[in-house]
C-alpha positions as a Markdown table, in Angstrom:
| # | Residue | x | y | z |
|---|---|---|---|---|
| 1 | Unk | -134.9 | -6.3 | -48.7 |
| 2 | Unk | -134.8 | -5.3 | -45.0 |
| 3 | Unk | -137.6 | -2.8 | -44.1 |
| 4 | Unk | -137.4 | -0.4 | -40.9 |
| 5 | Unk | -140.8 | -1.2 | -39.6 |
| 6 | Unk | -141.0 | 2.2 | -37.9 |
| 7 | Unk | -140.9 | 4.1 | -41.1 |
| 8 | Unk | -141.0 | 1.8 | -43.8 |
| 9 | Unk | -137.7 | 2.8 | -45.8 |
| 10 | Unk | -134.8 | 0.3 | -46.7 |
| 11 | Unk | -132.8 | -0.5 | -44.2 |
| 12 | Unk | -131.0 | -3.5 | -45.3 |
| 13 | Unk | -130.6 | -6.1 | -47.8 |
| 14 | Unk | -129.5 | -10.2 | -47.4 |
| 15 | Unk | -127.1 | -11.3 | -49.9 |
| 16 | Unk | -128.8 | -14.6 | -51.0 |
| 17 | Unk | -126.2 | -16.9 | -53.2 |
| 18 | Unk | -127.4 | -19.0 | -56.2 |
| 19 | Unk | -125.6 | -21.6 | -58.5 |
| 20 | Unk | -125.9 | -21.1 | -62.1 |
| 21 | Unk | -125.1 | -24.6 | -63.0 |
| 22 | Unk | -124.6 | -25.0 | -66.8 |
| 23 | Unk | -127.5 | -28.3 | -67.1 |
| 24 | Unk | -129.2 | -28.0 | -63.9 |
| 25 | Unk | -129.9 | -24.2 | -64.1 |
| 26 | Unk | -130.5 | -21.8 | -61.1 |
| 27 | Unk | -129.7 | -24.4 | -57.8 |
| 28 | Unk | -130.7 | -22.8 | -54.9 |
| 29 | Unk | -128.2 | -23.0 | -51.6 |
| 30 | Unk | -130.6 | -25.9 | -49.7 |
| 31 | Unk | -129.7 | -28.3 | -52.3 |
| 32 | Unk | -125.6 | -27.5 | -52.1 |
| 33 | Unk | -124.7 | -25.2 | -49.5 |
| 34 | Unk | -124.8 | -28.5 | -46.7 |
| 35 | Unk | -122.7 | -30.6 | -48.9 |
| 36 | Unk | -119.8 | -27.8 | -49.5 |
| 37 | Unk | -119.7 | -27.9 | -45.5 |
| 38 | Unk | -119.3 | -31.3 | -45.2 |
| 39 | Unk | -116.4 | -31.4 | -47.9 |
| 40 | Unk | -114.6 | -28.2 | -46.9 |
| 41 | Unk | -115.9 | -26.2 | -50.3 |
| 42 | Unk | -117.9 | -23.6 | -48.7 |
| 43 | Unk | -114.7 | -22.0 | -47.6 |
| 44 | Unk | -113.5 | -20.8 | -51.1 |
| 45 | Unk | -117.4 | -20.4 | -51.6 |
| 46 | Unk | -118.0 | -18.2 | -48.5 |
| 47 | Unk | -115.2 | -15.6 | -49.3 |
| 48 | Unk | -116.0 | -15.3 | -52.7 |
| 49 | Unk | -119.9 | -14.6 | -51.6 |
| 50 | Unk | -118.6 | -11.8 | -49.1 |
| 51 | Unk | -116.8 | -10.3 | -51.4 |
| 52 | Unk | -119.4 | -10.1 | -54.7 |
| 53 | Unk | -121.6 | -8.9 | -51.9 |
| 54 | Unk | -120.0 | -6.5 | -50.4 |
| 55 | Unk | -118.2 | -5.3 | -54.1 |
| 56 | Unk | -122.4 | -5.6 | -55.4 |
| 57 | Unk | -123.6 | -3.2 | -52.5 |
| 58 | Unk | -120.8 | -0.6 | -52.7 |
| 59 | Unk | -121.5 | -0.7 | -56.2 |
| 60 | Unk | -124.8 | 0.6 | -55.8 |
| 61 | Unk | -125.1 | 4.5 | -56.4 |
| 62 | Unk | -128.5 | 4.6 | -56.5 |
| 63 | Unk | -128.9 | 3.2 | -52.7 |
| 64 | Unk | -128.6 | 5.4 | -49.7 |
| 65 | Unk | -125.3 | 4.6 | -48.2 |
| 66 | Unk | -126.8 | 4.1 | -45.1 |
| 67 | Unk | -128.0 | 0.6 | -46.0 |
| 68 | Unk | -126.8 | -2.2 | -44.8 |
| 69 | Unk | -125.3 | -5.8 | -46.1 |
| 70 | Unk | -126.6 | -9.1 | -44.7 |
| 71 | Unk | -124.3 | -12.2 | -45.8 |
| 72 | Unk | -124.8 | -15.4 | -44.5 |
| 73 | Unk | -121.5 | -17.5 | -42.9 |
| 74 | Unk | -121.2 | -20.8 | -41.7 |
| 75 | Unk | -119.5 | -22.4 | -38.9 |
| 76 | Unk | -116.5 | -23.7 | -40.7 |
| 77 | Unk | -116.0 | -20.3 | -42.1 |
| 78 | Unk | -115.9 | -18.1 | -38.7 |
| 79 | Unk | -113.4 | -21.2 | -37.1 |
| 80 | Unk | -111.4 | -20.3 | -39.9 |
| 81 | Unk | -107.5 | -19.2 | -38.9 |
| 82 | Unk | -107.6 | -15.5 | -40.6 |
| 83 | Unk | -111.6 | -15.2 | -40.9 |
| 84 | Unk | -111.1 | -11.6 | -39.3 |
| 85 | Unk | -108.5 | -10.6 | -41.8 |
| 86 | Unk | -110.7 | -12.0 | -44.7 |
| 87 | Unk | -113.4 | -10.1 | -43.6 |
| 88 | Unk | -111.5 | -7.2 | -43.5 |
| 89 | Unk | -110.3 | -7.2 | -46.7 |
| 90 | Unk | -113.5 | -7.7 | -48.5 |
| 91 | Unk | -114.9 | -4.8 | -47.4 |
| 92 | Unk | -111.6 | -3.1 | -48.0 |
| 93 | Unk | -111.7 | -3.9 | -51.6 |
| 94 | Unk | -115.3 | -2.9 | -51.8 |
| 95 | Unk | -114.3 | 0.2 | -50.0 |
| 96 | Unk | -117.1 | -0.4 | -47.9 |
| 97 | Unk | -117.7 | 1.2 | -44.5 |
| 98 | Unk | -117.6 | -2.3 | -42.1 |
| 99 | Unk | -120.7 | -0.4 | -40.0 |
| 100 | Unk | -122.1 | -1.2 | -43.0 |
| 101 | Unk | -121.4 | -5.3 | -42.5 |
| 102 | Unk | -123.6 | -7.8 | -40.5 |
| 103 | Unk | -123.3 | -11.1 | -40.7 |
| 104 | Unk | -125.4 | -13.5 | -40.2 |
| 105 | Unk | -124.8 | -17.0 | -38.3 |
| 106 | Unk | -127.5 | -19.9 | -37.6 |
| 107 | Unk | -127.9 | -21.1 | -33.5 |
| 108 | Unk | -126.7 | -24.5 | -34.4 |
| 109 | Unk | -123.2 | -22.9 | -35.3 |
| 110 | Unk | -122.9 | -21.0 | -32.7 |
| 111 | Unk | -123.6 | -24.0 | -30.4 |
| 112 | Unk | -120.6 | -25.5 | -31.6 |
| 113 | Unk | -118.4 | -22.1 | -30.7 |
| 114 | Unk | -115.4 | -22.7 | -29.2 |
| 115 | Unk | -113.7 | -19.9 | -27.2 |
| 116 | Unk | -111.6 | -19.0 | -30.3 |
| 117 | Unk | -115.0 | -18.6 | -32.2 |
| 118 | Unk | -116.4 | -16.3 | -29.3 |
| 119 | Unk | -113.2 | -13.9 | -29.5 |
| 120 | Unk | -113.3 | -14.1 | -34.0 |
| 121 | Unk | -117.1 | -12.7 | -33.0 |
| 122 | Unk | -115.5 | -9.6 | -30.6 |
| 123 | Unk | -112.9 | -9.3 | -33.4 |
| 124 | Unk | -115.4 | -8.4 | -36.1 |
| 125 | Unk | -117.5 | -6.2 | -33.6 |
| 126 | Unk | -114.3 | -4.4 | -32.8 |
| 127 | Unk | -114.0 | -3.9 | -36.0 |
| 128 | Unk | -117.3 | -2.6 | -36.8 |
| 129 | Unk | -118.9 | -5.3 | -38.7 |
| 130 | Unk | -122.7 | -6.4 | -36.8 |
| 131 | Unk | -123.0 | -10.0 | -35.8 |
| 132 | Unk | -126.9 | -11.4 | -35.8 |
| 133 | Unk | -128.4 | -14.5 | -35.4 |
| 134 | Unk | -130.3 | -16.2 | -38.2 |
| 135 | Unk | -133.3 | -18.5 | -37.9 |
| 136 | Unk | -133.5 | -17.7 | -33.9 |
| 137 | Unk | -136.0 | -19.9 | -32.4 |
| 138 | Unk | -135.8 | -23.2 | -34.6 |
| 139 | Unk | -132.7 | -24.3 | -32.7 |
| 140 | Unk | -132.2 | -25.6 | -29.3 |
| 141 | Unk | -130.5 | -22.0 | -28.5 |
| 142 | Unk | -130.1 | -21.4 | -24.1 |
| 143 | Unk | -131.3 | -18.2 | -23.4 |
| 144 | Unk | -127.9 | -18.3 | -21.7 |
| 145 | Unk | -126.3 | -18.6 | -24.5 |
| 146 | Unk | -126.9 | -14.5 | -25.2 |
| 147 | Unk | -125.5 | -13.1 | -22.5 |
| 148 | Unk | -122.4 | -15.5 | -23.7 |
| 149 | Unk | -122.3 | -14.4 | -27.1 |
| 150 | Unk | -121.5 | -11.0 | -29.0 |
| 151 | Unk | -124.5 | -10.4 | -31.0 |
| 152 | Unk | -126.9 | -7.7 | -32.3 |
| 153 | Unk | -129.6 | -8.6 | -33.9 |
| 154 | Unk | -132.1 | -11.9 | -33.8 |
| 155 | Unk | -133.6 | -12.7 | -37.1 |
| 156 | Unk | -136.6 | -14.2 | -35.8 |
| 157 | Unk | -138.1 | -17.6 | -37.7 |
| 158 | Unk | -140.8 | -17.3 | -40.2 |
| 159 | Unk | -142.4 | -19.8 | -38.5 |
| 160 | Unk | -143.1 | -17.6 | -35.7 |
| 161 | Unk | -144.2 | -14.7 | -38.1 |
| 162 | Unk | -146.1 | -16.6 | -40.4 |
| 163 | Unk | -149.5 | -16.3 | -38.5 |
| 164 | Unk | -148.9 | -13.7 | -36.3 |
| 165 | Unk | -151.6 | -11.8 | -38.2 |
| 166 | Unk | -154.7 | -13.6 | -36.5 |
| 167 | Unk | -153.8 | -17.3 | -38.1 |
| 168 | Unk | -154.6 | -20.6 | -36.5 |
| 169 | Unk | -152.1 | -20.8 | -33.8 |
| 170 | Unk | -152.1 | -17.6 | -31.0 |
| 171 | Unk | -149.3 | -19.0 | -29.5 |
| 172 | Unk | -147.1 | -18.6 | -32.2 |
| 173 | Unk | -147.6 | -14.9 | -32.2 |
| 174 | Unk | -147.6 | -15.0 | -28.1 |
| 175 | Unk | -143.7 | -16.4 | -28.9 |
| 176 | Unk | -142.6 | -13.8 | -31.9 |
| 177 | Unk | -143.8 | -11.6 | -29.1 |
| 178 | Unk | -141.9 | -13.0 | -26.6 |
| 179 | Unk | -138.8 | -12.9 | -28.7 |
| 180 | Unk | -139.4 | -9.0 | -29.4 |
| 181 | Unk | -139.3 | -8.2 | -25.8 |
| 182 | Unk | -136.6 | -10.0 | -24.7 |
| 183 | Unk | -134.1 | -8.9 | -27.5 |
| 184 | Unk | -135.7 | -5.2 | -26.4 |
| 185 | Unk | -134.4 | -5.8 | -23.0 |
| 186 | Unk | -131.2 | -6.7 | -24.2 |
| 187 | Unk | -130.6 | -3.9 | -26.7 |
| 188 | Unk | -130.5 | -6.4 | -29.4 |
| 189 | Unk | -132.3 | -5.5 | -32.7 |
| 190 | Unk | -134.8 | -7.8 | -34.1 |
| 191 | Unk | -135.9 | -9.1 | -37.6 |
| 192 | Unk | -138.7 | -10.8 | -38.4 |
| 193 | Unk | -138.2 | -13.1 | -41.4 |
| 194 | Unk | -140.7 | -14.2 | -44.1 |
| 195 | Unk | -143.0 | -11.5 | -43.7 |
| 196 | Unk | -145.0 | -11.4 | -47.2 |
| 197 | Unk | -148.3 | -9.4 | -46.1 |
| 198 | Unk | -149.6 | -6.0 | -44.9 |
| 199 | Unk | -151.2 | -7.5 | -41.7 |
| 200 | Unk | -148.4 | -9.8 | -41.0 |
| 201 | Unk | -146.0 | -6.5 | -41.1 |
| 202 | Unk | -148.7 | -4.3 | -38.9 |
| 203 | Unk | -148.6 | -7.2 | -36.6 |
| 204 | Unk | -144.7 | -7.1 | -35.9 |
| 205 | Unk | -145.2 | -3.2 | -35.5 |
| 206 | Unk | -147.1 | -3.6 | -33.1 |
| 207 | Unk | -145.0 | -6.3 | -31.2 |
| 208 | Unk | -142.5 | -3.6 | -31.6 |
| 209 | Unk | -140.2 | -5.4 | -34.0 |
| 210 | Unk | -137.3 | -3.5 | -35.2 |
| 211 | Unk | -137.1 | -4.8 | -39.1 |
């Protein structure tokens, strides 16, 4: 779940993938998810993720429609030729509102975007669908790099929200601070990720963290 820190209601929910492997049992994506990069796998992978996810949440009745979908993509996927159109047609099977849509792509792929991968990214904003960054902070992401990119959202590290709520290291909550502000100044929306306790969520609050 993604929680609205101003008012506490469901704002979101991440789509989290995991393979029910018939010996092995439930494998979770950081043992297979690298390899089916490597090998070209996570292409078939990705679109049939997007579209169980999407079909899942527009399944949902009981959620307000208002709630948005997070689905991880990798690098491979968004270089695709016809990513856009794939996309598209997810959400038109789901017959899901792309508003609805963000998707979520780690600083290390974006630092190997092309231009191509820069105008797939103003594609899928044109077409409604929310681009955020996932893990911000753990890469070697240029500040630059924002005003370069087409994004919305920073989903910040839990290893800057971990001990933001009076834990060992101040600094680390001076940074998640940091990271509020500047995605405030930008109009981008921020997430803080791994947040698991009352004080660590009063903490972000008060950093002015959107989710």
């Amino acid at each position: 779940p993604i929680v609205d820190l101003a008012d506490s209601r469901l704002a979101g929910i991440e789509a989290l993938v995991r393979w029910q492997h018939p010996e092995r049992g439930l494998v979770s994506p950081g043992e297979f998810i690298e390899i089916a990069e490597e090998n070209g796998a996570i292409l078939p992978i990705g679109r049939w993720i997007l579209r169980e996810a999407c079909r899942e949440a527009a399944s949902w009745s009981t959620v307000d429609p208002s709630v948005f979908l997070c689905v991880n993509v990798s690098a491979r996927e968004i270089q695709q030729p016809g990513f856009v159109d794939a996309v598209h047609e997810a959400l038109a099977e789901a017959g899901m509102a792309p508003t609805r849509l963000t998707l979520e792509i780690t600083e290390t792929a974006l630092l190997k975007a092309t231009p191509k991968t820069i105008a797939t990214l103003e594609a899928l904003r044109q077409l409604g669908v929310r681009v955020a960054i996932d893990d911000f902070g753990t890469g070697y992401f240029s500040l630059s790099h924002l005003r370069q990119f087409p994004v919305d959202a920073l989903k910040i590290a839990r290893e800057f929200t971990q001990e933001v709520d009076g834990g060992p290291t101040r600094r680390t909550s001076a940074l998640a601070g940091a990271i509020v502000a500047m995605a405030r100044s930008l109009g981008i929306d921020t997430v803080a990720e791994g947040i698991e306790t009352g004080a660590q969520a009063s903490r972000m609050r008060s950093l002015r963290c959107t989710y």
